[in-house]
CSV table of C-alpha atoms and ligand atoms in Angstrom, one decimal:
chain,number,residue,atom,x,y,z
J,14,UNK,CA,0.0,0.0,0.0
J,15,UNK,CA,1.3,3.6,-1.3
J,16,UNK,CA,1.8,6.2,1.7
J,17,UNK,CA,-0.1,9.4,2.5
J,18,UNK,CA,2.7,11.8,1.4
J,19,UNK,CA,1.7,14.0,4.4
J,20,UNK,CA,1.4,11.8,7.2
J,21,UNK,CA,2.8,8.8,6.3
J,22,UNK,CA,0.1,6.5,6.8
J,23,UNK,CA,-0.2,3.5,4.7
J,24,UNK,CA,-3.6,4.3,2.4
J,25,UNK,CA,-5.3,2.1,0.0
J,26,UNK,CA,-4.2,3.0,-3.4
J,27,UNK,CA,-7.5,3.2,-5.1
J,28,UNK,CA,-8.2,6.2,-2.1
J,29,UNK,CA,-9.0,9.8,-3.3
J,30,UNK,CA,-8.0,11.0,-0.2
J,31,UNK,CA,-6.2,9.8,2.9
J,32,UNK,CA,-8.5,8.9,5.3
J,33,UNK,CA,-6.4,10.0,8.2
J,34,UNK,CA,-5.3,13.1,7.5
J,35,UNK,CA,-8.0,13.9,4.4
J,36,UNK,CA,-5.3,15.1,2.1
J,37,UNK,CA,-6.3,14.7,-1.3
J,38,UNK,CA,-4.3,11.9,-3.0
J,39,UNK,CA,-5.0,11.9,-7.0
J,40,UNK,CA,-5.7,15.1,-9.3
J,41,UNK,CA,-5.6,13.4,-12.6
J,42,UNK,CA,-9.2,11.5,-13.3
J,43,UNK,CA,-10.9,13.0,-10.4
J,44,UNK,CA,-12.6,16.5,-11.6
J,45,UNK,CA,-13.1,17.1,-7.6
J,46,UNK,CA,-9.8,17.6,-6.5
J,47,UNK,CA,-8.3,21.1,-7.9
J,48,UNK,CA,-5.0,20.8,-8.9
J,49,UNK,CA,-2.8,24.2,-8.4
J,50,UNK,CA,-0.5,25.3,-10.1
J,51,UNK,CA,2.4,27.9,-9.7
J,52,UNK,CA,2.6,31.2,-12.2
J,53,UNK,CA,5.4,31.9,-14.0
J,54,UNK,CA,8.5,32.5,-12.1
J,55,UNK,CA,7.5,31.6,-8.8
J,56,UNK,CA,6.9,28.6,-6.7
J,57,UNK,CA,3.4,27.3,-5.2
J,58,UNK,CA,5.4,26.7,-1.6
J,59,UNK,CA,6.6,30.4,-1.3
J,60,UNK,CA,2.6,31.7,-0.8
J,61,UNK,CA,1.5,27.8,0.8
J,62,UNK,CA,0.3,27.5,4.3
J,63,UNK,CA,2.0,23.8,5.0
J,64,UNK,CA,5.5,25.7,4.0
J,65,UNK,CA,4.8,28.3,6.4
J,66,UNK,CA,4.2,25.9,9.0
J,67,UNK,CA,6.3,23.7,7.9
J,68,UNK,CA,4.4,20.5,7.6
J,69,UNK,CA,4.8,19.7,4.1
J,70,UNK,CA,6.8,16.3,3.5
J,71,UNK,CA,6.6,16.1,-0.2
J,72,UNK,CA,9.6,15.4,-2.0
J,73,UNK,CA,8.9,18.3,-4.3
J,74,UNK,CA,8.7,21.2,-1.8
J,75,UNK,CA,10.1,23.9,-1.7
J,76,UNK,CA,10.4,24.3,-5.4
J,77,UNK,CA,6.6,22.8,-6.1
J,78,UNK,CA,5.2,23.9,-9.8
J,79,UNK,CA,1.8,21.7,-9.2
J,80,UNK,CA,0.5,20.6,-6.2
J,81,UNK,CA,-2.6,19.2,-5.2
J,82,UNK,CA,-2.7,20.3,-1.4
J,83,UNK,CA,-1.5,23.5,-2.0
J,84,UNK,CA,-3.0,26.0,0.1
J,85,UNK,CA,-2.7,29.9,0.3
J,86,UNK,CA,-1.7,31.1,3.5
J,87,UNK,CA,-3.4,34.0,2.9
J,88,UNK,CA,-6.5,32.1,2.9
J,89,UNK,CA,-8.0,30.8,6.0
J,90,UNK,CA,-8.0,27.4,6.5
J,91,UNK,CA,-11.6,25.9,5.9
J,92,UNK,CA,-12.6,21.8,6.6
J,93,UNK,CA,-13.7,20.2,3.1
J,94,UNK,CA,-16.7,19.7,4.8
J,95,UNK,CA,-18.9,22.2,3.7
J,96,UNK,CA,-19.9,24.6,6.1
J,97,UNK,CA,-23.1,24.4,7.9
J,98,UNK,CA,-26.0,26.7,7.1
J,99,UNK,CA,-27.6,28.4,10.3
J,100,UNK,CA,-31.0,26.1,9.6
J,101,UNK,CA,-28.5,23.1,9.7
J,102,UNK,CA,-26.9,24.3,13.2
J,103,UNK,CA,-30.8,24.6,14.2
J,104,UNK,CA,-31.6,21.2,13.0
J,105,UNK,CA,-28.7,19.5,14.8
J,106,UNK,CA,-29.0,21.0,18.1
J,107,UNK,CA,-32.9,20.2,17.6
J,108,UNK,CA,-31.9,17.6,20.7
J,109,UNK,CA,-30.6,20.5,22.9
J,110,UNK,CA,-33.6,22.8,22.1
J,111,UNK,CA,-35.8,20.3,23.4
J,112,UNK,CA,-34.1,19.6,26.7
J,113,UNK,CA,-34.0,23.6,27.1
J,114,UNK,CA,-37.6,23.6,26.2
J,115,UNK,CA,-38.9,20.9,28.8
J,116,UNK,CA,-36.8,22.9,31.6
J,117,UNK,CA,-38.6,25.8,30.3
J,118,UNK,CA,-41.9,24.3,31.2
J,119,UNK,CA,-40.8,22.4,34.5
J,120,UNK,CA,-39.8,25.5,35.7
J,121,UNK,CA,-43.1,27.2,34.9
J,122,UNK,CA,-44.8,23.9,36.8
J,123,UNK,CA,-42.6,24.1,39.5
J,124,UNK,CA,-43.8,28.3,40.0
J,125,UNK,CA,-47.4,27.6,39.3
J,126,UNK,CA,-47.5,24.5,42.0
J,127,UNK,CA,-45.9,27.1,44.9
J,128,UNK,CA,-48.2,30.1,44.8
U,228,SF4,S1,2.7,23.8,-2.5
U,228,SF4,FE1,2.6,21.6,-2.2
U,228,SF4,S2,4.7,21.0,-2.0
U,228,SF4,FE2,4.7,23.1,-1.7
U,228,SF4,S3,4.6,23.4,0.5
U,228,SF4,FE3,2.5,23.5,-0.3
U,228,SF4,S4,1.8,21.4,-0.1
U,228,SF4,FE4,4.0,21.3,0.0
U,229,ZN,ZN1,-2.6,11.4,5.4
């Protein structure tokens, strides 16, 4: 089995992306997964966040001209999960709301019971 070239972890080689660290593992045949690349003179790694921070193992860094997990340190860093909608954030505390909602009335009980 091929290795995640970020964290090392043995990945199936049919994966799209590692399922440890999600870095995306193929560009060419999946339409999904962008693949950058650097204009003219410069490198992708001067401008990349995993530079920066130094957690980029792959072999081609610092002098990368493509590069799938590129990302622009300018940018902030957002999950590939896409971000939740406030309706969505309703929906999944729907749980909490109701616990919040039976104190509500307990309370209300518990008042109307003492006078
Ligand atoms: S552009 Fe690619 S190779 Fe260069 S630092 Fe970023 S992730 Fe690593
Ligand atoms: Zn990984």
């Amino acid at each position: 089995m091929p290795n995640c070239p970020r964290c090392r972890q043995a990945v199936d080689s049919q994966a799209i992306a590692c399922p440890y660290c999600r870095t995306p593992l193929k560009a060419h045949g999946h339409p999904g997964i962008p693949l950058y690349r650097a204009e003219g003179e410069t490198y992708l790694c001067e401008t990349c966040t995993y530079h920066e921070d130094d957690t980029c193992n792959y072999p081609q860094r610092p002098y990368a001209k493509e590069c799938t997990l590129y990302h622009d340190r300018f940018q902030p860093v957002v999950s590939l999960q896409r971000r939740s909608s406030g309706w969505q954030t309703v929906q999944r505390n729907q749980g909490l709301l109701a616990v919040i909602g039976l104190l509500a009335v307990s309370l209300v009980i518990a008042f109307a019971n003492r006078s």
